[in-house]
Short mmCIF file of C-alpha atoms in Angstrom, two decimals:
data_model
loop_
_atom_site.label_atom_id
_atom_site.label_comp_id
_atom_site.label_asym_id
_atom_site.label_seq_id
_atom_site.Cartn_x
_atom_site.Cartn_y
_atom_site.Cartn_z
CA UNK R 1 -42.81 -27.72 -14.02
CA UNK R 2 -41.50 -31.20 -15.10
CA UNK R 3 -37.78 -31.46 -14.26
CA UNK R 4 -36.77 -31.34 -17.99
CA UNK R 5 -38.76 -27.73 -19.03
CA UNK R 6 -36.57 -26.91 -14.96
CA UNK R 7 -33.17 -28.27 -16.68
CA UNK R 8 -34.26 -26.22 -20.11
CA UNK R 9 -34.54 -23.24 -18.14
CA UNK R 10 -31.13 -23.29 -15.92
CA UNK R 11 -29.80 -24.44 -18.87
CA UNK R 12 -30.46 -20.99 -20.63
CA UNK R 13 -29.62 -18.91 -17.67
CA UNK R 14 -26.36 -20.32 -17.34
CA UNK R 15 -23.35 -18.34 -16.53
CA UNK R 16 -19.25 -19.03 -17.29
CA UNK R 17 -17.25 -20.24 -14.47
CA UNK R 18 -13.82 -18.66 -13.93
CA UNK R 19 -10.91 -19.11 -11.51
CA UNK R 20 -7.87 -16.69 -10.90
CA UNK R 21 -4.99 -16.35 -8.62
CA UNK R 22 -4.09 -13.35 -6.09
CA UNK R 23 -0.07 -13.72 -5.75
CA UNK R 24 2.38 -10.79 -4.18
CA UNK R 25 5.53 -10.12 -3.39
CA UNK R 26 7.31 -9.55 0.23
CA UNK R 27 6.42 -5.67 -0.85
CA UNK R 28 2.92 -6.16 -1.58
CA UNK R 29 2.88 -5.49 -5.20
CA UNK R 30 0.52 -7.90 -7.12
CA UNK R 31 1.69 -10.27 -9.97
CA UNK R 32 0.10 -9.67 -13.26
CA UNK R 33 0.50 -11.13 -16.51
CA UNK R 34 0.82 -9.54 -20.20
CA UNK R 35 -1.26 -11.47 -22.47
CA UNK R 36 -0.88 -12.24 -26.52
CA UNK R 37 -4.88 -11.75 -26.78
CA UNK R 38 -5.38 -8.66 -24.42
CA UNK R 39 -4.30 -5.33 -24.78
CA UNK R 40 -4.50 -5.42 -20.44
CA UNK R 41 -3.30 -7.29 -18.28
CA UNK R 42 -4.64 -9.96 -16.07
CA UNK R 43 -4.01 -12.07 -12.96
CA UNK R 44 -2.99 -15.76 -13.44
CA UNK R 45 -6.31 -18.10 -13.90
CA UNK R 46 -8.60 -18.72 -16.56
CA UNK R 47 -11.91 -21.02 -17.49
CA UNK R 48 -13.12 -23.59 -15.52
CA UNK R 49 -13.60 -26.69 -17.69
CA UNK R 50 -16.44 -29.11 -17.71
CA UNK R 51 -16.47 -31.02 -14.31
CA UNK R 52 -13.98 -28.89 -13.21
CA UNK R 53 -13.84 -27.64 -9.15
CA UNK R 54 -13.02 -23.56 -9.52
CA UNK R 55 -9.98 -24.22 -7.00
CA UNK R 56 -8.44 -27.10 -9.33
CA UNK R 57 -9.25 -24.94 -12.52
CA UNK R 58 -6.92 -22.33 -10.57
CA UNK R 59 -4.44 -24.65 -9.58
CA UNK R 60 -4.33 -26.10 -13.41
CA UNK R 61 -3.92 -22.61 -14.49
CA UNK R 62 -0.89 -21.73 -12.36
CA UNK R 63 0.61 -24.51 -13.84
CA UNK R 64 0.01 -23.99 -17.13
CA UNK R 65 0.05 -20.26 -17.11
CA UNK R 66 3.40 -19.86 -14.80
CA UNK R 67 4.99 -23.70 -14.20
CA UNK R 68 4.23 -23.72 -11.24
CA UNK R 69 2.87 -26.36 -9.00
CA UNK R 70 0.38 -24.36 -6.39
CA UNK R 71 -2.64 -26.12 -4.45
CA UNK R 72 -4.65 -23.46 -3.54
CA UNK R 73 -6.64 -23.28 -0.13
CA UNK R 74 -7.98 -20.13 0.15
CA UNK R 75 -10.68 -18.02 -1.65
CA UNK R 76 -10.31 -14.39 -1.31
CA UNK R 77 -13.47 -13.45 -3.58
CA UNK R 78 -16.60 -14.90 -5.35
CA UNK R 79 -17.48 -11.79 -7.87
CA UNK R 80 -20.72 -11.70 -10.36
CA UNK R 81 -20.19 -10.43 -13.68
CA UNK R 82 -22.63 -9.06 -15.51
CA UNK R 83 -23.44 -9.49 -18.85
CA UNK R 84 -23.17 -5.79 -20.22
CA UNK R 85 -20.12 -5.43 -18.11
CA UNK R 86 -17.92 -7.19 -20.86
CA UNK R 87 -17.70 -5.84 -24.39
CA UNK R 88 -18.18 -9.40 -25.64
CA UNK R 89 -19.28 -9.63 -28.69
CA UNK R 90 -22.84 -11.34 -29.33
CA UNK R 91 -21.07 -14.39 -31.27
CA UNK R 92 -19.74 -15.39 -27.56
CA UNK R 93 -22.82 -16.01 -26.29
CA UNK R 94 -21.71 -14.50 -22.78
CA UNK R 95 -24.59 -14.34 -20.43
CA UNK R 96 -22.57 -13.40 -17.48
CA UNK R 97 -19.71 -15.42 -15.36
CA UNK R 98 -19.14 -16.15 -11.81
CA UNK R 99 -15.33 -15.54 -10.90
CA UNK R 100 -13.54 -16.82 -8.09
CA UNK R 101 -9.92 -15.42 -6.51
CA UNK R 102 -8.09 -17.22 -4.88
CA UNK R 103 -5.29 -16.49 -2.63
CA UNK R 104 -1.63 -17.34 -4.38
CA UNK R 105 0.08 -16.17 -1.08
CA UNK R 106 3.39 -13.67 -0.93
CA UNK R 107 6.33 -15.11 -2.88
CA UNK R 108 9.70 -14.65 -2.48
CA UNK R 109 12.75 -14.52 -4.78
CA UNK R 110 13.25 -18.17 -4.73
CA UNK R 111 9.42 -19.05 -6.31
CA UNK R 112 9.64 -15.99 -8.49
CA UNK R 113 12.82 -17.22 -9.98
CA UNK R 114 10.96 -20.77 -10.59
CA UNK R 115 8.40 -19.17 -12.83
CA UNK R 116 8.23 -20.62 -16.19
CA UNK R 117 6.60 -18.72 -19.18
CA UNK R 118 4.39 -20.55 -22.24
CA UNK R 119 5.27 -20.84 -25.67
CA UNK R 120 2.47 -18.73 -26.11
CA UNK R 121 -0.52 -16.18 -24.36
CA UNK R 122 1.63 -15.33 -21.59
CA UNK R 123 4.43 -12.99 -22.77
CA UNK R 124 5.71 -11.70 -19.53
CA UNK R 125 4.94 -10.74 -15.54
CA UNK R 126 4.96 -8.15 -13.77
CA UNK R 127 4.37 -7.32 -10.02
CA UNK R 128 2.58 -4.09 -10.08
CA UNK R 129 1.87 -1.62 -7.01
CA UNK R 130 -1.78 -2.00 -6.35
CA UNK R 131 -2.49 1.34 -7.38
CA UNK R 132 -1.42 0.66 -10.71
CA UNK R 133 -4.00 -1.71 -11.70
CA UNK R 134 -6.13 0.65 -12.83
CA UNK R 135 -3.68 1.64 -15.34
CA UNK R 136 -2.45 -2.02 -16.07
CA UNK R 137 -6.13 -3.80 -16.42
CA UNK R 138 -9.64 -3.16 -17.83
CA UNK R 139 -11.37 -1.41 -15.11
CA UNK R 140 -13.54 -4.44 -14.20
CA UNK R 141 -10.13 -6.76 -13.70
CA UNK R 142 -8.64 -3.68 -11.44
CA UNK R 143 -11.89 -3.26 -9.37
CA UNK R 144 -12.29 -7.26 -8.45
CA UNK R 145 -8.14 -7.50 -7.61
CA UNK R 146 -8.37 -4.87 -5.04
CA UNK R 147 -11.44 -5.55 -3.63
CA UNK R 148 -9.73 -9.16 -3.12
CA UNK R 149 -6.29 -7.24 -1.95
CA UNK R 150 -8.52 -5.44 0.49
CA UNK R 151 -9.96 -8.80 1.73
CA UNK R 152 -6.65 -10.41 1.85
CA UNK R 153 -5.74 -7.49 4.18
CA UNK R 154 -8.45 -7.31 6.06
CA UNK R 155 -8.63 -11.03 6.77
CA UNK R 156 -12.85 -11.58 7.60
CA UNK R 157 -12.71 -13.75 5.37
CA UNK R 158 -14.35 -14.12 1.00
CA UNK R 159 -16.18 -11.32 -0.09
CA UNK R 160 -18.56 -11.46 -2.23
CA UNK R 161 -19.00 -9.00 -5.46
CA UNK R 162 -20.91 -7.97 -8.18
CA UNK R 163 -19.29 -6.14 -10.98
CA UNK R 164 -15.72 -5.95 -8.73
CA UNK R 165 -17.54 -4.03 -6.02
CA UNK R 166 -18.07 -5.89 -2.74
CA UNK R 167 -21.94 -5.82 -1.14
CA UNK R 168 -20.95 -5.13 2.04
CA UNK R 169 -17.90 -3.07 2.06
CA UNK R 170 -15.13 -3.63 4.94
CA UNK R 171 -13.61 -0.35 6.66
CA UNK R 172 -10.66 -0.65 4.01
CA UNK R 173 -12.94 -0.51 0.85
CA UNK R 174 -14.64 2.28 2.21
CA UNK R 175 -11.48 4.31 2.40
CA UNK R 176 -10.42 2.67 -0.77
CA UNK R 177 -7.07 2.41 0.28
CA UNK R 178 -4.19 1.54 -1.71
CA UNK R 179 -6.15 3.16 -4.35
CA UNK R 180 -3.02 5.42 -4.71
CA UNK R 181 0.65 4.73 -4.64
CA UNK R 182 2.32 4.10 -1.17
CA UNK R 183 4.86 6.11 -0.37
CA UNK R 184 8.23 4.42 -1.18
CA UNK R 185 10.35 4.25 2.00
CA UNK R 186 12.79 1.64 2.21
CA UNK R 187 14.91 3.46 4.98
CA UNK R 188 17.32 1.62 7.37
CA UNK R 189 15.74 0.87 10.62
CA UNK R 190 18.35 1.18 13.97
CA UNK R 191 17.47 -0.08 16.86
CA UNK R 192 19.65 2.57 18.50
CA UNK R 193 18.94 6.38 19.20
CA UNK R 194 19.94 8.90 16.40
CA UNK R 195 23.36 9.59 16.44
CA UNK R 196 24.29 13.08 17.69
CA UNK R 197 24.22 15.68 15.78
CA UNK R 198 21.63 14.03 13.28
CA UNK R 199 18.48 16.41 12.97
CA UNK R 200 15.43 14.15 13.75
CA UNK R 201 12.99 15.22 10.77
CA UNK R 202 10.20 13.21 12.10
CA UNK R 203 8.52 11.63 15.12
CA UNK R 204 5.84 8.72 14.55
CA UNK R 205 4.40 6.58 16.91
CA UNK R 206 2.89 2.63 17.44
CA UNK R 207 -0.28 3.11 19.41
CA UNK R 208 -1.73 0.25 21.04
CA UNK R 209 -5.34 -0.82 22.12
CA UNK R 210 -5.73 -3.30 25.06
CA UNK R 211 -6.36 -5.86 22.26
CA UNK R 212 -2.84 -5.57 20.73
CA UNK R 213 -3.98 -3.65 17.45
CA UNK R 214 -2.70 -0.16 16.51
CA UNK R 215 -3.94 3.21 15.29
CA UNK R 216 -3.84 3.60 11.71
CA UNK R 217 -4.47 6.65 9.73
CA UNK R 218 -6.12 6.44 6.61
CA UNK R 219 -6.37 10.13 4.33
CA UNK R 220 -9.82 10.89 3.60
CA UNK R 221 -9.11 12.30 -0.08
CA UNK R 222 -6.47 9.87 -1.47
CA UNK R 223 -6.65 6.63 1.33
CA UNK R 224 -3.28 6.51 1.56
CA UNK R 225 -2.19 4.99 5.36
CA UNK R 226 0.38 6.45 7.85
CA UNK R 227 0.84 6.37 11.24
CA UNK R 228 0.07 8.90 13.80
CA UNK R 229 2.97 11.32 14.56
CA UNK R 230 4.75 14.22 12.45
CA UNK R 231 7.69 16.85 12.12
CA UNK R 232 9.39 18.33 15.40
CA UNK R 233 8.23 22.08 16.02
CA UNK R 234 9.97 24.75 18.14
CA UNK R 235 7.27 24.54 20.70
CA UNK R 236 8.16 21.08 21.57
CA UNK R 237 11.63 22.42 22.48
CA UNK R 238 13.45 19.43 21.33
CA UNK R 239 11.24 16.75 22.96
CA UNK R 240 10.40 14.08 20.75
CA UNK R 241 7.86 12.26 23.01
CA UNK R 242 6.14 15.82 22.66
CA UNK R 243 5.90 16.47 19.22
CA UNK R 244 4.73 12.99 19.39
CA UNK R 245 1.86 14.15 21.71
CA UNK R 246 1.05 16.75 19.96
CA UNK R 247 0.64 15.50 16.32
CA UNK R 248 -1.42 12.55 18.12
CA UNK R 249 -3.95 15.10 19.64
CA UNK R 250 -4.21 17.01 16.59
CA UNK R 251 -4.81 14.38 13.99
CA UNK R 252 -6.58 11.59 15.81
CA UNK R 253 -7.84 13.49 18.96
CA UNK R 254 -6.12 10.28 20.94
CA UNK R 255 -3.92 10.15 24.05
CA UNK R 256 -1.24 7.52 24.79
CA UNK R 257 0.52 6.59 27.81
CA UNK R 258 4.54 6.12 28.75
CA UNK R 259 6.10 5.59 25.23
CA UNK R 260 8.83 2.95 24.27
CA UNK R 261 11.70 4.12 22.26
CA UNK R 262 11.90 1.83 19.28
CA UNK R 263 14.55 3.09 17.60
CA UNK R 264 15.49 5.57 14.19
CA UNK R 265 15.21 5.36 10.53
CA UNK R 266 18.15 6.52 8.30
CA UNK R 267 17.26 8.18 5.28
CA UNK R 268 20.50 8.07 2.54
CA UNK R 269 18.70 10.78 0.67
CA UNK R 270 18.62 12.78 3.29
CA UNK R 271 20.61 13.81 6.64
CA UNK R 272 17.84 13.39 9.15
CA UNK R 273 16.81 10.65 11.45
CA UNK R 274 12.95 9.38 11.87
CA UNK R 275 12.34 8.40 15.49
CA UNK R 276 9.83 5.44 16.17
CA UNK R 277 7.71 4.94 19.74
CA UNK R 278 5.23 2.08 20.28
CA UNK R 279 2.69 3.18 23.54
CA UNK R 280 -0.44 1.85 24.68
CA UNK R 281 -3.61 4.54 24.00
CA UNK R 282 -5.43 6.16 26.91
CA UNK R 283 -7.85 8.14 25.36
CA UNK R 284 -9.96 8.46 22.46
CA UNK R 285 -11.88 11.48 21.51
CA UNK R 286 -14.19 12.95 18.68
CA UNK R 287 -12.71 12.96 15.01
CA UNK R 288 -11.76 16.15 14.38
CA UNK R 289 -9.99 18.27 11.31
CA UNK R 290 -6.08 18.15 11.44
CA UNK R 291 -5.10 22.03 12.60
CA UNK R 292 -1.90 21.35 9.74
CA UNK R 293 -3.79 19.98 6.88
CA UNK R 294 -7.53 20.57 7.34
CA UNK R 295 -8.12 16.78 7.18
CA UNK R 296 -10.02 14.28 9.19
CA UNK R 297 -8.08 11.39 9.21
CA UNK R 298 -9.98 7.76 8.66
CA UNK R 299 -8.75 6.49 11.81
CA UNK R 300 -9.10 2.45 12.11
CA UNK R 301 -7.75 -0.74 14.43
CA UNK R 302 -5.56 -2.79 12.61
CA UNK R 303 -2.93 -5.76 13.67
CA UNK R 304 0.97 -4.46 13.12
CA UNK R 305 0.96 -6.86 10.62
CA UNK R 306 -1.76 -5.78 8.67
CA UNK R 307 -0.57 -2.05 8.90
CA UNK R 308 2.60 -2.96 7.53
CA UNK R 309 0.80 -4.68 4.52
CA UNK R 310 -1.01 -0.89 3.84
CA UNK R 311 3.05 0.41 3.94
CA UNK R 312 5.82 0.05 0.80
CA UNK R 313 8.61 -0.22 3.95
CA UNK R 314 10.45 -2.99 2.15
CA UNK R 315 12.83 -5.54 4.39
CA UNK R 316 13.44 -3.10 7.10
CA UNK R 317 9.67 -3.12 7.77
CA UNK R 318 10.58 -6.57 9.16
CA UNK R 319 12.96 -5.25 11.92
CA UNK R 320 10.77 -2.47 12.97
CA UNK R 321 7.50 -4.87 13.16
CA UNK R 322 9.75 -7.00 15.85
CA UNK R 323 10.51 -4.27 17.55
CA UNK R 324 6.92 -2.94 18.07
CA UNK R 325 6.60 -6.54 19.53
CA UNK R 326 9.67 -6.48 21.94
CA UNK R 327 7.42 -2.71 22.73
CA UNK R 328 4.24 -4.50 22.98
CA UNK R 329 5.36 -7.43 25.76
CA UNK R 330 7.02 -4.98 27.79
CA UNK R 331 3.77 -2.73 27.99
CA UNK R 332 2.06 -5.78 29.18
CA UNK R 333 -0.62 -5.93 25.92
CA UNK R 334 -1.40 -9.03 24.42
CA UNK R 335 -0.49 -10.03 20.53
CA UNK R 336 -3.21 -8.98 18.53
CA UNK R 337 -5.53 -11.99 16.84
CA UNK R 338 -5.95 -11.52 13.33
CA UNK R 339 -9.23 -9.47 12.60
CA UNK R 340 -11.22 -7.35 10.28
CA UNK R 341 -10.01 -3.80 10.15
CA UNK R 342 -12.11 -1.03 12.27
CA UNK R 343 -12.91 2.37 12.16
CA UNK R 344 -12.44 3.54 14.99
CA UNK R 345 -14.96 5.58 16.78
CA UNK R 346 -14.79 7.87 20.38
CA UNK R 347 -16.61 5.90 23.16
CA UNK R 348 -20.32 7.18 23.62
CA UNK R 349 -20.52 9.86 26.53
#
């Protein structure tokens, strides 16, 4: 084949290039825009033009699309689109696209106030709890921002997709978490123990592996996280570290050593207190159904970072995350690197 019938060829196989930009705020909800040309929403990004990089067509965009100056270092996903994914009609000539995400990073007040609309296309934003994408964007859009949210999370670095969907999915597509809404629990965190008198409505707990990650529970059904740990019973007569021990055996089948108090959440709704432990794990067994709710929880390794990023906690998260720190050091287990989430599994016999 002479190299021009080669060019003719690639020529007609060609696919668009497109760029877009992950951005969230300090409570993980995703920023979306409302477009003059859409009837759903979409992330910030758009074409890449003729000798265009994808990461400076997604820098240009930001710009443009939000006035805001961003450089972006970071690709969160590379995702092929098929052609008879998009309702295009023929007179587009769409033979597919290749579209990149990039990571926008979490903003805070002070950037989101600097954002700076168009005259026209972009009518407003919106950050949006993950599990309303679905309802916000075409289902293709939805599919591709999560799977990049899940990367983001996850932290092994881009993924790559086809049609939204990632090839190899990580531990956190596979539960297809934040699928569903987090629960919403901005509660007060105290360093202190409940004050007297206070009925302590729940007991949760910060388990640590020798590698400074913690247990997370993931629901089979909906994927929503939580930590292990659960409401005081008359059996435990009253002792905390035992109902503790006792919602940790039945719904991850784990043991934990000497716990550290962390301290109490206050919930204004409500007159109870929610008691908080950090311990290092001594035992792992078999998965097995929750006696309470007939589930077998998901149960993976993640950093306390990344667990808070599967939470809707708002600014007290912050307080309790140093806490489970100040926990950590004084149980002698090292910070946790920054890894992939992983199921955990009990140690072969």
């Amino acid at each position: 084949m002479s190299d021009e019938e080669y060019g003719v060829l690639r020529a007609g196989a060609a696919l668009w290039v497109g760029a877009s930009v992950l951005i969230t705020d300090v409570r993980g909800r995703v920023l979306v825009q409302h477009v003059d040309y859409r009837d759903t929403c979409l992330l910030p990004g758009g074409a890449v033009d003729k000798g265009e990089s994808p990461s400076h067509a997604a820098s240009r965009e930001m710009k443009e699309e939000l006035g805001v100056a961003l450089t972006v270092e970071r690709g969160l996903a590379v995702d092929w689109v098929s052609a008879d994914s998009f309702d295009a009609p023929p007179v587009m000539r769409f033979n597919g696209e290749i579209l990149h995400v990039y990571d926008g990073g979490t903003w805070g007040a002070e950037r989101i106030s600097a954002i700076r609309l168009p005259a026209h296309e972009v009518e407003s934003v919106e950050f949006a709890e993950p599990s309303r994408l679905h309802d916000l964007m075409s289902p293709r859009d939805a599919r591709r921002t999560l799977s990049a949210l899940r990367a983001r999370i996850d932290g092994s670095g881009p993924v790559f997709l086809e049609n939204g969907l990632p090839l190899s999915p990580t531990a956190l597509d596979r539960a297809a978490v934040l699928r569903t809404a987090r629960p919403r629990h901005h509660f007060p965190f105290h360093t202190g123990p409940a004050p007297q008198g206070l009925r302590v409505c729940q007991a949760w707990g910060w388990l640590l592996a020798p590698d400074g990650r913690v247990l997370v529970l993931l629901d089979p059904d909906t994927g929503a996280a939580c930590l292990p740990g659960g409401t005081p019973e008359p059996r435990d007569g009253g002792d905390f570290v035992a109902t503790l021990r006792r919602e940790v055996h039945e719904e991850a089948s784990c043991s934990f050593g000497e716990p550290v108090f962390l301290g109490h959440l206050s919930d204004p709704d409500e007159p109870c207190a929610r008691v908080r432990y950090a311990a290092a794990l001594t035992d792992i067994g078999p998965a097995g159904a929750d006696p309470a709710t007939g589930r077998t929880w998901t149960r993976v390794l993640a950093t306390p970072e990344q667990a808070v990023e599967l939470f809707d906690w708002g600014p007290p998260a912050g307080a309790q995350l140093a806490a489970v720190h100040r926990a950590r050091e004084l149980l002698g287990i090292p910070r946790a690197a920054r890894r992939p989430v992983t199921a955990l599994a009990a140690p072969a016999a």
